[in-house]
Tab-separated table of C-alpha atoms and ligand atoms in Angstrom:
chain	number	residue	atom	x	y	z
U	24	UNK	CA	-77.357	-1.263	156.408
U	25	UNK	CA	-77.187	-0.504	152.713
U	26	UNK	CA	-78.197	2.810	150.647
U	27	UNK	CA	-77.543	3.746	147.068
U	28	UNK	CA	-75.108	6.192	145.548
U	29	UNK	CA	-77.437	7.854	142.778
U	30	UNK	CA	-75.460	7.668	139.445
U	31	UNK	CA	-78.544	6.726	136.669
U	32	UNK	CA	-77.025	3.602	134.852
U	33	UNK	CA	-73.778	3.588	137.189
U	34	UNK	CA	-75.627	3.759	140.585
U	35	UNK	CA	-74.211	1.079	143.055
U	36	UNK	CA	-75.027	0.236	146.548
U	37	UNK	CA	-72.844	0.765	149.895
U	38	UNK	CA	-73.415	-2.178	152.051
U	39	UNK	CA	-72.229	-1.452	155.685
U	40	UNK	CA	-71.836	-3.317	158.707
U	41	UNK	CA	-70.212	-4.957	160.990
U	42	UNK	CA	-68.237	-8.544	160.184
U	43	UNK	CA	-70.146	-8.092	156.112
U	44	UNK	CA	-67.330	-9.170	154.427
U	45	UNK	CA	-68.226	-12.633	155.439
U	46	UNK	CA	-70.604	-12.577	153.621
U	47	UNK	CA	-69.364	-10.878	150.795
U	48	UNK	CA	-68.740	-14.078	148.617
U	49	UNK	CA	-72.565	-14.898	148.901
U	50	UNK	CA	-73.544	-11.387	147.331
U	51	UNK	CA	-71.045	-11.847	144.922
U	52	UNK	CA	-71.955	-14.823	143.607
U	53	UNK	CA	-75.876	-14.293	143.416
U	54	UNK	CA	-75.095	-10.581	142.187
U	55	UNK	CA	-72.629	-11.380	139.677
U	56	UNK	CA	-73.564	-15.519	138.870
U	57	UNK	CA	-71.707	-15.911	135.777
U	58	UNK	CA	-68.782	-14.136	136.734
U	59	UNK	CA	-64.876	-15.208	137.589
U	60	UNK	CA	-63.345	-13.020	140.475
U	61	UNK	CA	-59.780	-11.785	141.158
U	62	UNK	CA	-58.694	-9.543	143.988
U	63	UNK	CA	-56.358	-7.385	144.369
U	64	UNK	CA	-54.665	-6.697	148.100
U	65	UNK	CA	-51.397	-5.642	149.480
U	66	UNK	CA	-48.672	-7.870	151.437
U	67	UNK	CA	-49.744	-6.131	155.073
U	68	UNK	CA	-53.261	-6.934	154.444
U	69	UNK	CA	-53.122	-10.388	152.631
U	70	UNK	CA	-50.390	-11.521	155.818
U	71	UNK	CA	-53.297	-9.944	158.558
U	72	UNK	CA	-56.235	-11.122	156.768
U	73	UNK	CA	-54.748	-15.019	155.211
U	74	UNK	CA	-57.192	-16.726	156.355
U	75	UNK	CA	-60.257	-14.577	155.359
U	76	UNK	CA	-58.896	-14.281	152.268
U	77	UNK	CA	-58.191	-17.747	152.168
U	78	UNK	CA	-61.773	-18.669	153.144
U	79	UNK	CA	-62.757	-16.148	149.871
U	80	UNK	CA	-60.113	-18.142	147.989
U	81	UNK	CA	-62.312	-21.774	148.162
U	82	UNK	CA	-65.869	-19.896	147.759
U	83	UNK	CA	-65.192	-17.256	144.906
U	84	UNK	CA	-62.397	-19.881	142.987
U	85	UNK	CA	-60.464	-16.813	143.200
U	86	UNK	CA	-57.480	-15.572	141.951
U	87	UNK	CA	-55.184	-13.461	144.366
U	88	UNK	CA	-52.656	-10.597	143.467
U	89	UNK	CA	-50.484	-8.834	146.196
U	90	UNK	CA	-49.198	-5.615	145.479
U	91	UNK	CA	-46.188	-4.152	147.744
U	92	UNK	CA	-47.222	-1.634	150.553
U	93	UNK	CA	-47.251	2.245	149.813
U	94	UNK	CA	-48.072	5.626	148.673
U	95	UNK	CA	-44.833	5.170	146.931
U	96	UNK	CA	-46.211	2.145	145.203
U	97	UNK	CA	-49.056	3.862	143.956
U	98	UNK	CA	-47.816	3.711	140.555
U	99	UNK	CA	-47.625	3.137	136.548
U	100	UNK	CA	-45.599	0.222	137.331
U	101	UNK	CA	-48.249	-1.211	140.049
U	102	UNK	CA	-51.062	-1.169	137.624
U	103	UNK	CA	-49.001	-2.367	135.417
U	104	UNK	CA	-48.431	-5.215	137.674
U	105	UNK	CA	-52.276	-5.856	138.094
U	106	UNK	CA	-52.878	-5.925	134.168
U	107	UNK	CA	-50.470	-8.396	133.406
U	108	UNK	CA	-51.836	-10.736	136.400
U	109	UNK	CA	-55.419	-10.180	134.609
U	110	UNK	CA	-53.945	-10.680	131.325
U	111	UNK	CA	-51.975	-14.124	132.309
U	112	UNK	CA	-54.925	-15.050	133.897
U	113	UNK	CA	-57.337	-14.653	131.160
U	114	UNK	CA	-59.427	-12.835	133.116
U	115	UNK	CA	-62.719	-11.573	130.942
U	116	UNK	CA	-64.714	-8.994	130.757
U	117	UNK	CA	-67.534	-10.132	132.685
U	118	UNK	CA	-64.466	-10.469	135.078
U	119	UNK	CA	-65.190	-8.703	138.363
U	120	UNK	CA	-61.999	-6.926	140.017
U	121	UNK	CA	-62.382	-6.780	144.217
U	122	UNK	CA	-60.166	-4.017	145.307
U	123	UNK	CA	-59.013	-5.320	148.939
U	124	UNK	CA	-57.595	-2.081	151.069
U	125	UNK	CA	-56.439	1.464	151.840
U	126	UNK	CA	-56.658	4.253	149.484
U	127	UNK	CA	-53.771	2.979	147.869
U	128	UNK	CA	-55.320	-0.210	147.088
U	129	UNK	CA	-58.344	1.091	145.232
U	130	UNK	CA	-57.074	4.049	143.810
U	131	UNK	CA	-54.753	1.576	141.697
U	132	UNK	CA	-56.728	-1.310	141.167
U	133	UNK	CA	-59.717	0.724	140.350
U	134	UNK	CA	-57.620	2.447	137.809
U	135	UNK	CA	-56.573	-0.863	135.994
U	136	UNK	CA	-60.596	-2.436	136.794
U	137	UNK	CA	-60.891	0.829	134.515
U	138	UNK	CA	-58.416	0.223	131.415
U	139	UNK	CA	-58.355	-3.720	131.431
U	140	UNK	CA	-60.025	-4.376	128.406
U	141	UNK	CA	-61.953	-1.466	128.612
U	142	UNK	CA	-63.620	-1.443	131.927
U	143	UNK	CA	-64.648	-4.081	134.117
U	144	UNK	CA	-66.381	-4.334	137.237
U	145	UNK	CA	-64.895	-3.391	140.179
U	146	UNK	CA	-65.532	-3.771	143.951
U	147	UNK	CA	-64.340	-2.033	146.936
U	148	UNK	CA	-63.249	-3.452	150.143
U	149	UNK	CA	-61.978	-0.777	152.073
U	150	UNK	CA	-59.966	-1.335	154.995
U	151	UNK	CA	-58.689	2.038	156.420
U	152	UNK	CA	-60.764	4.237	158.157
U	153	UNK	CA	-60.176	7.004	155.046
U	154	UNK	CA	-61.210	4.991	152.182
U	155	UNK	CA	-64.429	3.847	154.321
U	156	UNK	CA	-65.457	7.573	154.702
U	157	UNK	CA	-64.007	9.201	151.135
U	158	UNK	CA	-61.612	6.928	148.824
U	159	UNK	CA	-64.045	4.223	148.378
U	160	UNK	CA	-67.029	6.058	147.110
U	161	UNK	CA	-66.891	8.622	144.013
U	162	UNK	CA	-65.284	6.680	141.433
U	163	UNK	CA	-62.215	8.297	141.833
U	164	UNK	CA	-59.248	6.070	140.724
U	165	UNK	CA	-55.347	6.807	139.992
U	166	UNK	CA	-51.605	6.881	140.524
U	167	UNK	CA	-48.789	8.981	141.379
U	168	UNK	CA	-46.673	10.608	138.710
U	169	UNK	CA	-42.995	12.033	139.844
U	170	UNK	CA	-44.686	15.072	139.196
U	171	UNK	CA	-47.293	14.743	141.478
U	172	UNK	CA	-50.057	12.477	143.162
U	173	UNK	CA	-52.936	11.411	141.137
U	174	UNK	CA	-52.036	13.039	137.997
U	175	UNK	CA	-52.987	9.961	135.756
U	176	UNK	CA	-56.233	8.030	136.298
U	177	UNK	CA	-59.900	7.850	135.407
U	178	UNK	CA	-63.517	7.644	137.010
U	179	UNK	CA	-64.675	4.604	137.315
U	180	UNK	CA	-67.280	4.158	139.666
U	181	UNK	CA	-67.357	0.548	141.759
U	182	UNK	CA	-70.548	-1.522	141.141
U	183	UNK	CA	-70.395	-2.346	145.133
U	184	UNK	CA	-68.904	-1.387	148.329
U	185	UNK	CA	-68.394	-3.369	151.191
U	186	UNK	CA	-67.280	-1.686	154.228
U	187	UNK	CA	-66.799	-3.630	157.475
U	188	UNK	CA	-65.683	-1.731	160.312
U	189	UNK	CA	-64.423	-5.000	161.924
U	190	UNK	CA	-61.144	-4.401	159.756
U	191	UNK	CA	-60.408	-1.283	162.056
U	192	UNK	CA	-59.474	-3.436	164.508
U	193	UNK	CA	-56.038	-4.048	163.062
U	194	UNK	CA	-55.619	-0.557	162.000
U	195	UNK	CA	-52.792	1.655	163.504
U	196	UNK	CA	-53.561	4.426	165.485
U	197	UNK	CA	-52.202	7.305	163.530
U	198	UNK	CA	-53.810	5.780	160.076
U	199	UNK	CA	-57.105	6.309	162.312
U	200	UNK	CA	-56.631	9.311	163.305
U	201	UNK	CA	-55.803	9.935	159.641
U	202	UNK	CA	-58.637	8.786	158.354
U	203	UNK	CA	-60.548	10.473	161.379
U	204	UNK	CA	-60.088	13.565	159.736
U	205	UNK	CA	-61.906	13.137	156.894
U	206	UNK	CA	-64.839	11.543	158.854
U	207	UNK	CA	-64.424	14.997	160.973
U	208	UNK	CA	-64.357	16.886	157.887
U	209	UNK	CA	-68.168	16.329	156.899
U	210	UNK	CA	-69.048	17.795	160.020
U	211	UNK	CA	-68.050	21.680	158.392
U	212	UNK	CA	-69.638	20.421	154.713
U	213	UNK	CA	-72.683	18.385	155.312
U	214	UNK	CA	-74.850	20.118	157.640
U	215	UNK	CA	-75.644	21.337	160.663
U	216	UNK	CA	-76.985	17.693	161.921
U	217	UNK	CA	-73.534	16.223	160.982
U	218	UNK	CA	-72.578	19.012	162.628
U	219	UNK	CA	-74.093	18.284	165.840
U	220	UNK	CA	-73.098	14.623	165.164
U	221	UNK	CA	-69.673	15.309	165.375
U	222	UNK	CA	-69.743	17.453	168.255
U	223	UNK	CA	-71.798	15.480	170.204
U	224	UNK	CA	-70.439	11.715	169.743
U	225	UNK	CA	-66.225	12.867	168.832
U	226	UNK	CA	-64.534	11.209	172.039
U	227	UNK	CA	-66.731	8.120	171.462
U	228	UNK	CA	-65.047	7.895	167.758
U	229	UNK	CA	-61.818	8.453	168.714
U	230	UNK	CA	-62.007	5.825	171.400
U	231	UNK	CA	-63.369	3.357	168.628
U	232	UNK	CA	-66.969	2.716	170.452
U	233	UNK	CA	-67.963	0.345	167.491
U	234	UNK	CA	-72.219	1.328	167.242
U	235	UNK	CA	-70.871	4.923	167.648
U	236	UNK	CA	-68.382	4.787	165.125
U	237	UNK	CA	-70.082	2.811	162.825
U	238	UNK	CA	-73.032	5.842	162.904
U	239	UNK	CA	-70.133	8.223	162.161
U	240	UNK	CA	-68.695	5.984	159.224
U	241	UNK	CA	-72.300	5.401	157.782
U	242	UNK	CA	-73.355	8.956	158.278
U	243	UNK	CA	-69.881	10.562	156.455
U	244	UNK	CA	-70.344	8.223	153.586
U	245	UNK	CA	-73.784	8.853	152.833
U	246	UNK	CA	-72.505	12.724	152.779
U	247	UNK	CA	-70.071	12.023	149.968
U	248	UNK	CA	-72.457	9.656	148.229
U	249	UNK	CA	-75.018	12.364	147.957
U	250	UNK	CA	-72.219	14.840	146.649
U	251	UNK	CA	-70.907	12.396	144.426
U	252	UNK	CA	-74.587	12.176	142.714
U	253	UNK	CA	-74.964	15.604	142.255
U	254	UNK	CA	-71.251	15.945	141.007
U	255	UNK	CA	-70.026	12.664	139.440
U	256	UNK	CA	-67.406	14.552	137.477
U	257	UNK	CA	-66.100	17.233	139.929
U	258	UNK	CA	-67.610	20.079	137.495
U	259	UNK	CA	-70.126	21.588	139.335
U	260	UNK	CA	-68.393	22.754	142.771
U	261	UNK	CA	-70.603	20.688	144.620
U	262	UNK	CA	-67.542	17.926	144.930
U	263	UNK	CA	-64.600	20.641	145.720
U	264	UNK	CA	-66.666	20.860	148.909
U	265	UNK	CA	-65.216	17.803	149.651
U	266	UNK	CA	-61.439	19.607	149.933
U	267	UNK	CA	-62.188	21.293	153.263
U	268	UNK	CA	-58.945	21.709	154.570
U	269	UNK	CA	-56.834	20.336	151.949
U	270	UNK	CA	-55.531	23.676	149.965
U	271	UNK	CA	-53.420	24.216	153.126
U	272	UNK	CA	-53.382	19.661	153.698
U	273	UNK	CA	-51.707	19.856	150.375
U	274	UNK	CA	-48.869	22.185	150.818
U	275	UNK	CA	-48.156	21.171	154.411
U	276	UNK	CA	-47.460	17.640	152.792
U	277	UNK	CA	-45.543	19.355	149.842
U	278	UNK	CA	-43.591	21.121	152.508
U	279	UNK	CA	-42.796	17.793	154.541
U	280	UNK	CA	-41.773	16.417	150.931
U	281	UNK	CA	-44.598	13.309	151.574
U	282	UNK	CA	-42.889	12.284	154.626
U	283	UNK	CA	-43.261	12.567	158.013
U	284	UNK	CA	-46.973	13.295	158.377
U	285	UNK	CA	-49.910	11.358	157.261
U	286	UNK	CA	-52.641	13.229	154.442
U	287	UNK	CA	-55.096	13.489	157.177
U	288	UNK	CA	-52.724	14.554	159.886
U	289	UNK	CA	-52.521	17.283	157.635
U	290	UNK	CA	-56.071	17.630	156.986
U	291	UNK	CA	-56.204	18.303	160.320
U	292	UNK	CA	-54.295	20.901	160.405
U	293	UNK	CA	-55.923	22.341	157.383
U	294	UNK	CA	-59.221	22.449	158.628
U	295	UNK	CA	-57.720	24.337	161.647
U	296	UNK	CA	-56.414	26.816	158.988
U	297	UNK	CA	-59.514	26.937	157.075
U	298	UNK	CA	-61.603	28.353	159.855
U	299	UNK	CA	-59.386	30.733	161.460
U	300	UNK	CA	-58.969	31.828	157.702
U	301	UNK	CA	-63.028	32.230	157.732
U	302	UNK	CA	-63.111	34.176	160.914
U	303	UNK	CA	-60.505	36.637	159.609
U	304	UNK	CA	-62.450	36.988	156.411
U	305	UNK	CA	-65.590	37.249	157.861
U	306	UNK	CA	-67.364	33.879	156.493
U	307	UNK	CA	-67.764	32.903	159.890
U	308	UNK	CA	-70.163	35.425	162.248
U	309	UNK	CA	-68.966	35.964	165.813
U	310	UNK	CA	-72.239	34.788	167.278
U	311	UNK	CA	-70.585	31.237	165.970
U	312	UNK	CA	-67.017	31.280	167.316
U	313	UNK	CA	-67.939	30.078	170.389
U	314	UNK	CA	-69.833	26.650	168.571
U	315	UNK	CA	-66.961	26.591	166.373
U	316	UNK	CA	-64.170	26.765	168.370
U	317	UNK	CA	-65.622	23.765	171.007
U	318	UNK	CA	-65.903	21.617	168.199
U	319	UNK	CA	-62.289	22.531	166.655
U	320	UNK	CA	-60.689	22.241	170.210
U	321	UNK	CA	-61.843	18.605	170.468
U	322	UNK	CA	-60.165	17.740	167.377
U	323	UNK	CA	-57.179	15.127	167.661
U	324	UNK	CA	-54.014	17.551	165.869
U	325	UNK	CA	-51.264	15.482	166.187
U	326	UNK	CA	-47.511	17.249	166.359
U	327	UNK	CA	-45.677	18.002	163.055
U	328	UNK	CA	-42.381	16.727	162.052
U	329	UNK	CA	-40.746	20.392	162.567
U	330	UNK	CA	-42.277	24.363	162.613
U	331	UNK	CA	-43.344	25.109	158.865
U	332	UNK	CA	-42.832	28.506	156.946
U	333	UNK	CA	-45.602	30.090	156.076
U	334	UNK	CA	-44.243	31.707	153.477
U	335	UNK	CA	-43.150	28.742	151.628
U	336	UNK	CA	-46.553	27.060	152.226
U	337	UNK	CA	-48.213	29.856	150.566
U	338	UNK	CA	-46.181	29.625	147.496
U	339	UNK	CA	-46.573	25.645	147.543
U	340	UNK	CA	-50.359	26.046	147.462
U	341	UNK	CA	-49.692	27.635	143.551
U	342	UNK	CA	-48.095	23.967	142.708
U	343	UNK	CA	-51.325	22.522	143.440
U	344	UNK	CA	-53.423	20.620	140.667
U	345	UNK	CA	-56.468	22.298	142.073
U	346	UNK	CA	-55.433	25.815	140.981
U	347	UNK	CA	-57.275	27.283	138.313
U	348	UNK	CA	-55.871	29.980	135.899
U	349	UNK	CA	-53.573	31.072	138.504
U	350	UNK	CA	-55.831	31.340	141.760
U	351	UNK	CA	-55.795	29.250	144.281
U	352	UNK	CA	-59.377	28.271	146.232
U	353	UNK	CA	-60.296	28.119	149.253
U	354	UNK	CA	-63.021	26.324	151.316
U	355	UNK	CA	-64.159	28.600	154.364
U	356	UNK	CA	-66.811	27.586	156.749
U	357	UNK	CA	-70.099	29.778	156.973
U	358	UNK	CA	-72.361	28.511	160.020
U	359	UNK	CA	-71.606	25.291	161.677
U	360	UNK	CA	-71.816	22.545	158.668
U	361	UNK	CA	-72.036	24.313	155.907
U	362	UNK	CA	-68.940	25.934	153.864
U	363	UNK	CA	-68.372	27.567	150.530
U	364	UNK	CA	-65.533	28.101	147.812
U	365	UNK	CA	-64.049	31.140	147.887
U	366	UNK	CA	-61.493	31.867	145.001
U	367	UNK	CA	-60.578	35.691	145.681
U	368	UNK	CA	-59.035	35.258	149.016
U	369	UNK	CA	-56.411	38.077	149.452
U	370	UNK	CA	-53.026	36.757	149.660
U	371	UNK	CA	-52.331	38.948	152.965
U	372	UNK	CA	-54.806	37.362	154.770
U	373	UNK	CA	-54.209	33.552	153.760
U	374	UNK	CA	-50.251	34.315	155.146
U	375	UNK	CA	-51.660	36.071	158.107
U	376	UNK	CA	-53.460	33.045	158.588
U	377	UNK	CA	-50.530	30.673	158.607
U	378	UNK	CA	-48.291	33.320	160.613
U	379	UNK	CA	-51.104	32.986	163.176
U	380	UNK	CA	-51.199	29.510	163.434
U	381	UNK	CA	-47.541	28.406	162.500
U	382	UNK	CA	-45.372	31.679	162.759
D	29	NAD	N1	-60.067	8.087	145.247
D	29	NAD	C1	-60.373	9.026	146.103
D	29	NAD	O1	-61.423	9.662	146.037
D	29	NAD	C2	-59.415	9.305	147.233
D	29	NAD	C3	-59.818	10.123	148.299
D	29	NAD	C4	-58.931	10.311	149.361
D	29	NAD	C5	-57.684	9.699	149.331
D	29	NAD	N2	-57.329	8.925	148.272
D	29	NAD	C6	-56.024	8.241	148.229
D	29	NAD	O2	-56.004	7.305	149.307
D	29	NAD	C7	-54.637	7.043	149.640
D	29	NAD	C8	-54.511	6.993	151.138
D	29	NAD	O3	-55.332	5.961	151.617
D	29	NAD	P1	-55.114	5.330	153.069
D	29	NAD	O4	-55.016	6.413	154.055
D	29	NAD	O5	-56.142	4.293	153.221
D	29	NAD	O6	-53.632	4.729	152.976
D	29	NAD	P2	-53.063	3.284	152.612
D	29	NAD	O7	-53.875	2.618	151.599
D	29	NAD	O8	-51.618	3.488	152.325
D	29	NAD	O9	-53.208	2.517	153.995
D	29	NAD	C9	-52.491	2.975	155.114
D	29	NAD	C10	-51.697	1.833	155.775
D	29	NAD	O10	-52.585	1.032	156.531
D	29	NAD	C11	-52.392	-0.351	156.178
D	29	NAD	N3	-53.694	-0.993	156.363
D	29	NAD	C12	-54.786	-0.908	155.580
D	29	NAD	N4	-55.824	-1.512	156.168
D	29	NAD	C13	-55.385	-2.015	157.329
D	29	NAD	C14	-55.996	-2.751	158.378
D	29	NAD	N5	-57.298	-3.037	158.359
D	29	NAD	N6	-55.218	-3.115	159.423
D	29	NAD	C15	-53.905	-2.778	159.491
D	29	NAD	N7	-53.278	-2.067	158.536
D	29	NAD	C16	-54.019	-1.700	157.466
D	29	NAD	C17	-51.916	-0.300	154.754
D	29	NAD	O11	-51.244	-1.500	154.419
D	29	NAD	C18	-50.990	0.915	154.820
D	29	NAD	O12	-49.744	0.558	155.342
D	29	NAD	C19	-53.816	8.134	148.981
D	29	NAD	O13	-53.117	7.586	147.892
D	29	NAD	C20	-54.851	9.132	148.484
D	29	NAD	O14	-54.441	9.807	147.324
D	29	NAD	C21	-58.170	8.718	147.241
């Protein structure tokens, strides 16, 4: 299957399927014929994936760079790393960068695809469930700062994406359910069909069916392509859609210092927040709890690493990159699949929120 994210000049197809990365090289080198190829991977993937990537090696001559494992790697130092490897190379600019990985992965080497002599192509590989559904598409590329996570990056938006839903087969069970949340997540933002989607098919995703999950996967990314068209810069709302659940993900991970729970562990327990937050507002009609609340009770919320205070995750949520002159917003659900930004949430009833569902 393959569709288009809409970007005028920048668009680039999403090529999805089953076992594609075999054939990956072929695309490449029809797509790209005059091109030399370096990829960029970490040591858990290159060790699971050798002899792919050795297989890659032989038909794309290419040149292989393994970055260490790690949110905590996801840094000025990494990229760094990855420029000097292009540099001692002599890689060109006609060079094409394949990003080989989680979020981590391509946030990084996306960011130094960006800045290597200006810009040069760049192709995603994603192997986690999360960057199949969200980091992979959007153009979206960074690092951590000591400060705080993806302070310093850039958009630069892949000229293809390969995702292969074989490489889930290796993937941990918590990193799924991880990256399950975002997939989940779509069904509050894109409609009431993705909606329905969710609801319908949820145990068969969590239980990996493949043709299920590959509907799910194909279906979630087609939702952030489309937002990503209309919003390519994140300055027309459209994209903060996209942060269902993550005002409260955010500070639950600030409150766990990074450690302990998983960004879409947390998402999930965002999203949880997010609609009891709409009901108490009033977003969310009463003729819809019911709908609602089957769909939230089927979602997978793992345990947290101890009972947080709601007090202190209100104040974290001011810390957060995504506050604007001092006020923090909020993404409530309406009627199943559809949500909007609310900035001028009392603070009384966010707390009362977390009181009810941590206190
Ligand atoms: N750019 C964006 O739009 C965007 C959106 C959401 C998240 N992100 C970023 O994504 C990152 C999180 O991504 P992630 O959840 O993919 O984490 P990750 O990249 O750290 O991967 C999670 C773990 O799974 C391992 N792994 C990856 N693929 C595997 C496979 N097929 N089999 C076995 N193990 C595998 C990795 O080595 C790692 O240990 C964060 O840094 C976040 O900021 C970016």
């Amino acid at each position: 299957m393959e569709f288009t994210v809409n970007l005028g000049s920048k668009s680039y197809p999403i090529i999805i399927d089953r076992s594609i990365a075999s054939r990956m090289p072929d695309i490449l080198k029809t797509d790209f014929p005059k091109s030399r190829f370096a990829l960029v991977t970490n040591c858990t993937i290159a060790k699971l994936y050798a002899s792919m990537i050795d297989s890659w090696k032989s038909s794309l001559n290419l040149a292989v760079h393994e970055m260490p494992d790690g949110e905590q790697y996801k840094t000025i130092d990494t990229w760094e790393a990855i420029l000097d490897f292009l540099i001692r190379n002599k890689f060109e600019r006609s060079s094409v960068l394949i990003a080989l990985g989680g979020g981590v992965v391509g946030d990084v080497a996306g960011f130094a695809a960006s800045a290597f002599l200006r810009g040069i192509p760049f192709v995603q590989i994603p192997t986690t469930l999360l960057a199949m559904v969200d980091s992979s598409v959007g153009g979206k590329t960074a690092v951590d700062h000591p400060l705080g996570k993806n302070l310093i990056g850039a958009f630069w938006q892949p000229k293809r994406v390969f995702v292969d839903t074989a490489f889930l087969d290796t993937l941990p069970q918590n990193e799924f359910i991880s990256g399950y949340a975002e997939l989940f997540k779509y069904g509050f933002i894109s409609g009431r069909a993705m909606f329905d989607f969710v609801k319908r098919n949820n145990d068969a995703m969590l239980n990996r069916e493949p043709d299920v999950l590959l509907q799910g996967i194909l279906k979630s990314v087609e939702a952030k392509a489309d937002v990503v068209s209309q919003d390519e810069f994140e300055t027309k709302g459209l994209r903060a859609l996209l942060n269902y659940g993550h005002t409260f993900a955010h500070s639950l991970e600030r409150f766990y210092n990074f450690s302990g729970v998983l960004h879409g562990e947390a998402v999930l327990w965002g999203m949880k927040c997010a609609y009891n937050l709409g009901k108490r507002i009033g977003t969310v009609a009463s003729s819809d709890y019911s709908i609602f609340e089957s769909v939230m009770a089927s979602m997978p919320l793992p345990a947290l690493p101890g009972k947080p205070d709601p007090e202190s995750l209100y104040s974290m949520m001011f810390t957060d990159k995504k506050v604007e002159s001092g006020k923090v917003r909020f993404i409530v659900p309406t009627t199943p699949g559809v949500s909007i930004v609310k900035g001028d949430i009392d603070s009384s009833d966010v707390i009362a929120t977390l009181k009810e569902i941590f206190g």
